[in-house]
PDB file of C-alpha atoms in Angstrom:
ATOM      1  CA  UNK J 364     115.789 114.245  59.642  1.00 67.00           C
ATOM      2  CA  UNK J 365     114.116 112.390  56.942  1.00 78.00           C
ATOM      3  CA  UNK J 366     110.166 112.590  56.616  1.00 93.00           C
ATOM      4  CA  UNK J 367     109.510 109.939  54.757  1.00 97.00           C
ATOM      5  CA  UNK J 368     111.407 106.546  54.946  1.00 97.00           C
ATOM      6  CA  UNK J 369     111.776 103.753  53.250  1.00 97.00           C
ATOM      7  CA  UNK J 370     113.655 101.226  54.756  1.00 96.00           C
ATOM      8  CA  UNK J 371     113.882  98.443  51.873  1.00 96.00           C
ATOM      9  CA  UNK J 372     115.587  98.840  48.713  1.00 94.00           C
ATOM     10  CA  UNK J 373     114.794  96.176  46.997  1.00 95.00           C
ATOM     11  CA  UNK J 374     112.391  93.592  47.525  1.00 95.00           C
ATOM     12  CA  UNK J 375     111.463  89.987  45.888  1.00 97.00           C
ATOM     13  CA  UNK J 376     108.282  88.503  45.956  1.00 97.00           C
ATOM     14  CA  UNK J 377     106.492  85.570  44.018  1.00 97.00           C
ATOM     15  CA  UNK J 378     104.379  85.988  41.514  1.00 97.00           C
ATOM     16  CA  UNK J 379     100.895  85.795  43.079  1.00 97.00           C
ATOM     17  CA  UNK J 380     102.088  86.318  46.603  1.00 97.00           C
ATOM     18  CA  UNK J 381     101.472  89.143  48.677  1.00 98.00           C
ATOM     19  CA  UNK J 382     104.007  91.862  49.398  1.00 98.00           C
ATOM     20  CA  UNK J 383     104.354  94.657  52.357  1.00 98.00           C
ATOM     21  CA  UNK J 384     106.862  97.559  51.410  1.00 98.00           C
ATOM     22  CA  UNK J 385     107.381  99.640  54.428  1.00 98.00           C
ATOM     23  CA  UNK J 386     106.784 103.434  54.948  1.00 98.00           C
ATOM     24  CA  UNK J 387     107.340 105.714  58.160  1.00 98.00           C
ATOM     25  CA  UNK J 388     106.670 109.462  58.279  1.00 97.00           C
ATOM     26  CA  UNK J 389     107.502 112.200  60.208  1.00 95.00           C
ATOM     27  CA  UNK J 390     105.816 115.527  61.066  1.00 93.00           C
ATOM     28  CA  UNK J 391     104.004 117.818  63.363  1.00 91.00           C
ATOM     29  CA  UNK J 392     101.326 118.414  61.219  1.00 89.00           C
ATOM     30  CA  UNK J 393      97.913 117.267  62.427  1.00 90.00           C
ATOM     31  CA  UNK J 394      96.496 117.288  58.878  1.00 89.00           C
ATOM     32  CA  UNK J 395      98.525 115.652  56.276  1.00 91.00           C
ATOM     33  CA  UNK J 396      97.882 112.963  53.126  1.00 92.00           C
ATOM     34  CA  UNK J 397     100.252 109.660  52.376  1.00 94.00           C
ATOM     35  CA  UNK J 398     100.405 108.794  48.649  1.00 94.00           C
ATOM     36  CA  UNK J 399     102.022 105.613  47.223  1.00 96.00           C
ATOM     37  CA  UNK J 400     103.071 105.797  43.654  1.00 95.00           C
ATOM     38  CA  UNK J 401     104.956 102.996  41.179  1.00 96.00           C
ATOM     39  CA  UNK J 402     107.167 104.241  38.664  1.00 94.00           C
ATOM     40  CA  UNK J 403     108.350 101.497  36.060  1.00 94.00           C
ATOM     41  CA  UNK J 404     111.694 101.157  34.281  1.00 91.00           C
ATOM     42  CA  UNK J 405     109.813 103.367  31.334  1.00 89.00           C
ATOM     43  CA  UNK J 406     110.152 106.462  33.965  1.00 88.00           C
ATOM     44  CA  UNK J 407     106.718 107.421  34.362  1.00 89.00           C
ATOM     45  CA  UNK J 408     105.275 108.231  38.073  1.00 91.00           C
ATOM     46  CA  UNK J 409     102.007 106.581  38.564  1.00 92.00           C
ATOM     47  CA  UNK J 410      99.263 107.176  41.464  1.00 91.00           C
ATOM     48  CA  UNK J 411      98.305 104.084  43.419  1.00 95.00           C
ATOM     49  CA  UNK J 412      96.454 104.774  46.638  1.00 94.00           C
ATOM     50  CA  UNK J 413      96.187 108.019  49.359  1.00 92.00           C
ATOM     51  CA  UNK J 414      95.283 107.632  53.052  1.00 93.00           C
ATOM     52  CA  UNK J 415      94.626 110.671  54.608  1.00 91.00           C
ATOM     53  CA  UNK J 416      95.537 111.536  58.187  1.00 92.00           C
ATOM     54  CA  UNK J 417      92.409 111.596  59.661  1.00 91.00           C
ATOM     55  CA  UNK J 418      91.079 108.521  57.615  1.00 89.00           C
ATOM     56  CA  UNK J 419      89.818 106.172  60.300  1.00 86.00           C
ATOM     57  CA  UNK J 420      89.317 103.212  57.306  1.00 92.00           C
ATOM     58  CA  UNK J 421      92.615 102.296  55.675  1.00 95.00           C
ATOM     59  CA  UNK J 422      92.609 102.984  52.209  1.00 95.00           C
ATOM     60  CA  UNK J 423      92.055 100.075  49.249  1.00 96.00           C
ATOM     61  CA  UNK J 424      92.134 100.326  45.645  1.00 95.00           C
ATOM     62  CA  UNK J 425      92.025  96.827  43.936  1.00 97.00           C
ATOM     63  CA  UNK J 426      95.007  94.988  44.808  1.00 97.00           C
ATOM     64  CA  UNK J 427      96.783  97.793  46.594  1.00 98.00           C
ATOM     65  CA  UNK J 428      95.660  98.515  50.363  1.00 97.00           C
ATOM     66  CA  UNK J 429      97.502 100.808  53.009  1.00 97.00           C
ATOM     67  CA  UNK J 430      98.269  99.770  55.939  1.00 96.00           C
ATOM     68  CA  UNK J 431      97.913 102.764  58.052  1.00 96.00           C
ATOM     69  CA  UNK J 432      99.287 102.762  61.685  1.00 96.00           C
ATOM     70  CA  UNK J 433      98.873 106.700  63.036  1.00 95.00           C
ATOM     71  CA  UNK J 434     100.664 106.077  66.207  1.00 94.00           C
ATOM     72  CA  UNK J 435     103.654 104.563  64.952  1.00 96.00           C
ATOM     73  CA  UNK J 436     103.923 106.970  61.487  1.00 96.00           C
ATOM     74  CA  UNK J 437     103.675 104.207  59.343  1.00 97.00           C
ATOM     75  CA  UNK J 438     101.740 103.956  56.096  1.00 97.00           C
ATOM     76  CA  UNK J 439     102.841 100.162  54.843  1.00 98.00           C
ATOM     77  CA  UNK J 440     101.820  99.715  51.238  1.00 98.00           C
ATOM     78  CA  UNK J 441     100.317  95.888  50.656  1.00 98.00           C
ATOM     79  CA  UNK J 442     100.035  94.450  47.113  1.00 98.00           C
ATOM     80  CA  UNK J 443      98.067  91.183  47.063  1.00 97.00           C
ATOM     81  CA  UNK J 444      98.417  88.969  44.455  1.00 96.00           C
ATOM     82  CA  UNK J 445     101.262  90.083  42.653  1.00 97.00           C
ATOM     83  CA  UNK J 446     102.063  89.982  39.439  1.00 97.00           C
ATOM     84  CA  UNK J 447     105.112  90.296  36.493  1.00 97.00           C
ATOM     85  CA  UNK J 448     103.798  93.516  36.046  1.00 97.00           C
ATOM     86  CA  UNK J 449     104.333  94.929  39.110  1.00 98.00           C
ATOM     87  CA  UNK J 450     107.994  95.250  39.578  1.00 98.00           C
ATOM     88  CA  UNK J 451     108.961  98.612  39.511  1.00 97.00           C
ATOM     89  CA  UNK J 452     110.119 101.254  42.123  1.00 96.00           C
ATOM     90  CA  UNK J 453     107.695 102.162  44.753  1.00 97.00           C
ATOM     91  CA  UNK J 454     107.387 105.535  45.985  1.00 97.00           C
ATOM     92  CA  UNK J 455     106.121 106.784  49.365  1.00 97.00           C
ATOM     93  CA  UNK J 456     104.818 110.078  49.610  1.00 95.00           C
ATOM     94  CA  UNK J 457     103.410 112.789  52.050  1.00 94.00           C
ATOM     95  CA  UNK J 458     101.806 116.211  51.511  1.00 90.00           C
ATOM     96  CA  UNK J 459     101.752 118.185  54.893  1.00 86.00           C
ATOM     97  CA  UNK J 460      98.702 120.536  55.305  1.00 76.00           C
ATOM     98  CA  UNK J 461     101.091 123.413  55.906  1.00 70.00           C
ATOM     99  CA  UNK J 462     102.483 123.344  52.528  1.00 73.00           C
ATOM    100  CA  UNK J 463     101.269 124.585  49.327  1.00 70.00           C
ATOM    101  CA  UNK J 464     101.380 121.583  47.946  1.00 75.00           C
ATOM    102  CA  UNK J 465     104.487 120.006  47.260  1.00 86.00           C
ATOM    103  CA  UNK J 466     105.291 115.982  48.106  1.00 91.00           C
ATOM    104  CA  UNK J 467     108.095 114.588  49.940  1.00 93.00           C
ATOM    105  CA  UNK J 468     109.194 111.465  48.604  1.00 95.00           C
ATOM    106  CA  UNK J 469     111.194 108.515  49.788  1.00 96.00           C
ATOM    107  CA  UNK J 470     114.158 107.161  48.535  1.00 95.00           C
ATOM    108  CA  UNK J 471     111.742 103.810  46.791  1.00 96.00           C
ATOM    109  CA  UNK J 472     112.044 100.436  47.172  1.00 97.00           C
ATOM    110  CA  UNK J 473     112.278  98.162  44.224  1.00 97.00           C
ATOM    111  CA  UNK J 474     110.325  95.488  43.658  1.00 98.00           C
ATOM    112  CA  UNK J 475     110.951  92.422  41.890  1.00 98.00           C
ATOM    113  CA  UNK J 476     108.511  89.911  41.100  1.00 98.00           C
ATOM    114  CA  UNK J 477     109.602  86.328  40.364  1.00 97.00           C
ATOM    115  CA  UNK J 478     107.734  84.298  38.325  1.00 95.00           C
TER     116      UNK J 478
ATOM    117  CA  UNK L  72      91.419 110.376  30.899  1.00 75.00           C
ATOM    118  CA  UNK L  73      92.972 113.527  31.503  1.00 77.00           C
ATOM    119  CA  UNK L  74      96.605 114.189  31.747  1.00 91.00           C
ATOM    120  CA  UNK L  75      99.476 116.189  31.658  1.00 95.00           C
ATOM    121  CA  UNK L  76     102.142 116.170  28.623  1.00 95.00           C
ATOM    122  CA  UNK L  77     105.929 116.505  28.761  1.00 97.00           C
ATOM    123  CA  UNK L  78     107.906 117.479  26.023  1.00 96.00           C
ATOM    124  CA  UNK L  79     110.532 116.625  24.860  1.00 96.00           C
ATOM    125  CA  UNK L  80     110.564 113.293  26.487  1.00 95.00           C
ATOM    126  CA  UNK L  81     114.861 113.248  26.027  1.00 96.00           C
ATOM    127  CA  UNK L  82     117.133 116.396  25.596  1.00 97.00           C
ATOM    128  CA  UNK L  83     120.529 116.637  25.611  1.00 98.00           C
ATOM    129  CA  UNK L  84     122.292 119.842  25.739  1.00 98.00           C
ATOM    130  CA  UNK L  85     125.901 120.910  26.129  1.00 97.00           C
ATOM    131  CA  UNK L  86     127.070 122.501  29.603  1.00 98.00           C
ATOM    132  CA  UNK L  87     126.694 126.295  29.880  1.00 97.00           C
ATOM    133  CA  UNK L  88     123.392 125.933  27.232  1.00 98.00           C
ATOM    134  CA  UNK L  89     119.897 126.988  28.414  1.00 98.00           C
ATOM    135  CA  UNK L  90     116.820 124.955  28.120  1.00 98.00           C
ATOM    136  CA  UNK L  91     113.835 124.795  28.108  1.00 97.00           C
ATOM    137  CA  UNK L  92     111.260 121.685  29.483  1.00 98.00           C
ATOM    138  CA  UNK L  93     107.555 122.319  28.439  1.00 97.00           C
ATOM    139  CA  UNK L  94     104.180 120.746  30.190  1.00 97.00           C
ATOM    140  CA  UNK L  95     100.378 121.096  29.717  1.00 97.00           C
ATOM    141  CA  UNK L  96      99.001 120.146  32.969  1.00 96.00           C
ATOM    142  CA  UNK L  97      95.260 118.765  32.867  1.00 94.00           C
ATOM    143  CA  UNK L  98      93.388 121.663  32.320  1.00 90.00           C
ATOM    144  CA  UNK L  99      90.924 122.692  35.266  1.00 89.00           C
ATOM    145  CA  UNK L 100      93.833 121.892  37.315  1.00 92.00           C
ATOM    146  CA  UNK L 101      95.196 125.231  39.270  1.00 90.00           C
ATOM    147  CA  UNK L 102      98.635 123.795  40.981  1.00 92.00           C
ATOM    148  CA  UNK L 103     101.588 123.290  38.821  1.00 94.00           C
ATOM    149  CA  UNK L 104     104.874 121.625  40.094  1.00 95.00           C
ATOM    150  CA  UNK L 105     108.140 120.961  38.829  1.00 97.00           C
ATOM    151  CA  UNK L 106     110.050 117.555  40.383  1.00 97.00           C
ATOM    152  CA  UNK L 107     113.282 116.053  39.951  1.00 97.00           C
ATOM    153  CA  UNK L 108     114.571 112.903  39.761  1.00 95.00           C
ATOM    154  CA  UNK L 109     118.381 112.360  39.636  1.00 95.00           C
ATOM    155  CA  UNK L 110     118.859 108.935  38.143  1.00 90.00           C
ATOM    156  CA  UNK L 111     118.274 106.242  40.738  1.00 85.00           C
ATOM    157  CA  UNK L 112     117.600 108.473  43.809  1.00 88.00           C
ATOM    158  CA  UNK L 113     114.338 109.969  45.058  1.00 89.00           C
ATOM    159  CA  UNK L 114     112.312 112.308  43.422  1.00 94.00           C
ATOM    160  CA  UNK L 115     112.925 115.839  44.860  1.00 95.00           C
ATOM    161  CA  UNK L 116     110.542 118.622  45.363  1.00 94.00           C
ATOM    162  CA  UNK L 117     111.629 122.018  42.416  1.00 97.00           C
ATOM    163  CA  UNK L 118     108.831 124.523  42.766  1.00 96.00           C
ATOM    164  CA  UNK L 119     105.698 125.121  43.107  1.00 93.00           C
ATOM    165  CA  UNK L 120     103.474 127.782  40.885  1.00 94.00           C
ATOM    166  CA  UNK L 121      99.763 129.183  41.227  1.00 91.00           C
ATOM    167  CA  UNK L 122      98.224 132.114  40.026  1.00 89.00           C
ATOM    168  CA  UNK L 123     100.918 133.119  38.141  1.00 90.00           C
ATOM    169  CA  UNK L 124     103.335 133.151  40.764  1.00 92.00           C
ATOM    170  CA  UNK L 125     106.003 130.802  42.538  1.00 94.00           C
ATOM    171  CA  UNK L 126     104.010 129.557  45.664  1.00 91.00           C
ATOM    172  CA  UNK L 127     107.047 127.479  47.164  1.00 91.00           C
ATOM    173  CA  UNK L 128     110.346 126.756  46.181  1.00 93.00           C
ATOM    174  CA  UNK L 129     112.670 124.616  47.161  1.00 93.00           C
ATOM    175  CA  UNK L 130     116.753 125.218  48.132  1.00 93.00           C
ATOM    176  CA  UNK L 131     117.289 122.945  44.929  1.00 94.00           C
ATOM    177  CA  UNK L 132     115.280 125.857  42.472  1.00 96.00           C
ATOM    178  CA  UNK L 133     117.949 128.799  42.458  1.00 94.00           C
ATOM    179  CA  UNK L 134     118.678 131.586  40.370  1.00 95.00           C
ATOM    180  CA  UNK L 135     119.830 129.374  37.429  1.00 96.00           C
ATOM    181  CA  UNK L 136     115.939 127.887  37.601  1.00 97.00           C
ATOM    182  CA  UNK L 137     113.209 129.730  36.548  1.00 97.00           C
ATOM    183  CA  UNK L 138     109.440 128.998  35.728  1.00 97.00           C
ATOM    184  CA  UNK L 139     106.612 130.721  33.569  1.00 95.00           C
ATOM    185  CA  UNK L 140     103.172 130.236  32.245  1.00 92.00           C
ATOM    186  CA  UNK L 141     103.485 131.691  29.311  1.00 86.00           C
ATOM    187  CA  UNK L 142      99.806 131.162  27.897  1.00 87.00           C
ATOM    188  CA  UNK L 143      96.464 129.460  29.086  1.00 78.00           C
ATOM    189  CA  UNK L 144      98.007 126.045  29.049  1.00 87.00           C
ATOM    190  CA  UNK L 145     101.858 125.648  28.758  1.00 93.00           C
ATOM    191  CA  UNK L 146     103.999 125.512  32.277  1.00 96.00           C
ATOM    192  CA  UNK L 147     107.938 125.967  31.609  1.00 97.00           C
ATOM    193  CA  UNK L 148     111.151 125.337  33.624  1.00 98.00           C
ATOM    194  CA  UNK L 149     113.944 127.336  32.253  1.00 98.00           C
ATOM    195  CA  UNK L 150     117.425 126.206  32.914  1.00 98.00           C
ATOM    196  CA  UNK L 151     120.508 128.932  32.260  1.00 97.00           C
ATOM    197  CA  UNK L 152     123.889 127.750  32.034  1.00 96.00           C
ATOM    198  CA  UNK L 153     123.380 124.118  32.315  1.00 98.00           C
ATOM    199  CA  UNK L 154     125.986 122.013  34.772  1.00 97.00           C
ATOM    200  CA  UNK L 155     126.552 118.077  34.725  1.00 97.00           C
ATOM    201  CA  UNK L 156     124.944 117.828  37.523  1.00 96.00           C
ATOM    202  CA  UNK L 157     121.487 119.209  36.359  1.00 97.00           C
ATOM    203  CA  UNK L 158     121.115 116.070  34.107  1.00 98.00           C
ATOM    204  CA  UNK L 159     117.958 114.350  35.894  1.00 97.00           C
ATOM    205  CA  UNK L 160     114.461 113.030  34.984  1.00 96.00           C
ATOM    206  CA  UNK L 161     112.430 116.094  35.453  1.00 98.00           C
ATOM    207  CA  UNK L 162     108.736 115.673  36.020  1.00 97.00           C
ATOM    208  CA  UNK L 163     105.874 117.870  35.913  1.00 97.00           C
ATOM    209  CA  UNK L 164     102.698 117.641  38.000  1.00 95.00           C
ATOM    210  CA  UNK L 165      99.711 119.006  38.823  1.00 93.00           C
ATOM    211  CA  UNK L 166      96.707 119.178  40.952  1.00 90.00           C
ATOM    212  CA  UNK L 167      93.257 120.557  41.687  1.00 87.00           C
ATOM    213  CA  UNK L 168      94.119 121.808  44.420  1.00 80.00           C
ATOM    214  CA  UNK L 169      97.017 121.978  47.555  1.00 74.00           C
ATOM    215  CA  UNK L 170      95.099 120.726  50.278  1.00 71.00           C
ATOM    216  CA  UNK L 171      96.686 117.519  51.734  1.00 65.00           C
ATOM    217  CA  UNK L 172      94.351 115.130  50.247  1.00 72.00           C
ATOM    218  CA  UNK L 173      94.938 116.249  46.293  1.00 77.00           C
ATOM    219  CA  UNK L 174      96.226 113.906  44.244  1.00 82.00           C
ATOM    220  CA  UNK L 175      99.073 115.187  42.141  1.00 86.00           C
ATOM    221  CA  UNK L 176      98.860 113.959  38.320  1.00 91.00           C
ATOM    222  CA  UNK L 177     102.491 113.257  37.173  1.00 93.00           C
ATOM    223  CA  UNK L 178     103.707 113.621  33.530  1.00 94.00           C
ATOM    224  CA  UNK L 179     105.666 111.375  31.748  1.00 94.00           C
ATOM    225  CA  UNK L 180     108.882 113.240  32.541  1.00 96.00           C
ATOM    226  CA  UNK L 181     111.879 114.349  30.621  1.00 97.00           C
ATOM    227  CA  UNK L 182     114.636 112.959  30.546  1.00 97.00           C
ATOM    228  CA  UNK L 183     117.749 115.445  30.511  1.00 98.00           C
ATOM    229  CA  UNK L 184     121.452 115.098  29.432  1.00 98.00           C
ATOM    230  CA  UNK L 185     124.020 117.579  29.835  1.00 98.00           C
ATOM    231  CA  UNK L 186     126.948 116.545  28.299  1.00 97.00           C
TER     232      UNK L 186
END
């Protein structure tokens, strides 16, 4: 079974409108962190936002916010305000307490902003 | 800011050659991971290393992968006997720690092409 799934891939969205791009997880862990990250058509993997599993606040970092939803696995990634600069591939992510370490990645979902 | 360095950003390499992909990871970090990307899938969990030692490994990372901290600051992936099929983006990361909350610091990647 897949842990981490992403459901859309590929996504439009107006410039300066708000996008959700969906993320549901699986595991038995208790303890476990959910990353986003945004890797542009140069190829780099960049960090946007981490909600850990027993975070009662959903996470926010500028225009990104997580929409965390424990019960239902899902850790929704919101952009507000979009802009040109933000289509790329999104990643979800998890890190299970159990493992030394290593992510688990979706499959992405691409975003395209119009202008 | 800190971060960790890839090189060479491109190599191609006939099949059956070795290579060899080279990182610094930031350098109070203690986790070192190797990820791969096969163009326009998901990024995929290699290995991971700490004190001088493979910590996890994935069914991906067999005997034709191997990995080595050769000095203070360098992190390798070796690759015998290349196949077509081991041409990928091939990223390097690493963190402070494993714990589920650590954010992983991604390198720029390199890109490989066996031809």
């Amino acid at each position: 079974a897949q842990k981490i799934t992403q459901t859309q891939p590929g996504m439009f969205v107006q410039e300066k409108e708000a996008v959700t791009l969906d993320c549901t997880y699986d595991t038995s862990d208790q303890s476990y962190g959910l990353f986003w990250y945004k890797q542009p058509s140069s190829g780099e993997m960049i960090f946007l936002i981490y909600q850990g599993s027993y975070d009662e606040q959903n996470a926010t970092e500028g225009r990104y916010s997580l929409n965390f939803q424990k019960a239902r696995k899902s850790a929704n990634l919101v952009i507000s305000a979009s802009q040109l600069g933000d289509s790329a591939m999104y990643f979800c992510a998890m890190r299970e307490g159990g493992s030394q370490g290593n992510l688990i990645f979706g499959k992405g979902t691409k975003l395209s902003v119009k202008p | 800011e800190p971060e960790v360095t890839q090189t060479p950003s491109h190599q191609v390499t006939q099949m059956g050659q070795e290579v060899i992909l080279r990182c610094v990871p930031i350098s109070n970090h203690l986790y070192f991971y190797w990820y791969r990307q096969i163009l326009g899938q998901k990024v995929e969990f290699l290995v991971s290393f700490y004190n001088n030692e493979i910590s996890e490994k994935s069914e991906i990372f067999d005997d034709q992968f191997s990995v080595e901290r050769p000095d203070g600051s360098n992190f390798t992936l070796k690759i015998r006997s290349t196949k077509l099929e081991d041409s990928a983006m091939y990223f390097c990361a690493s963190s402070e720690g494993w714990w589920e909350g650590t954010e992983a610091f991604f390198g720029q990647g390199t890109r490989l092409t066996v031809v």
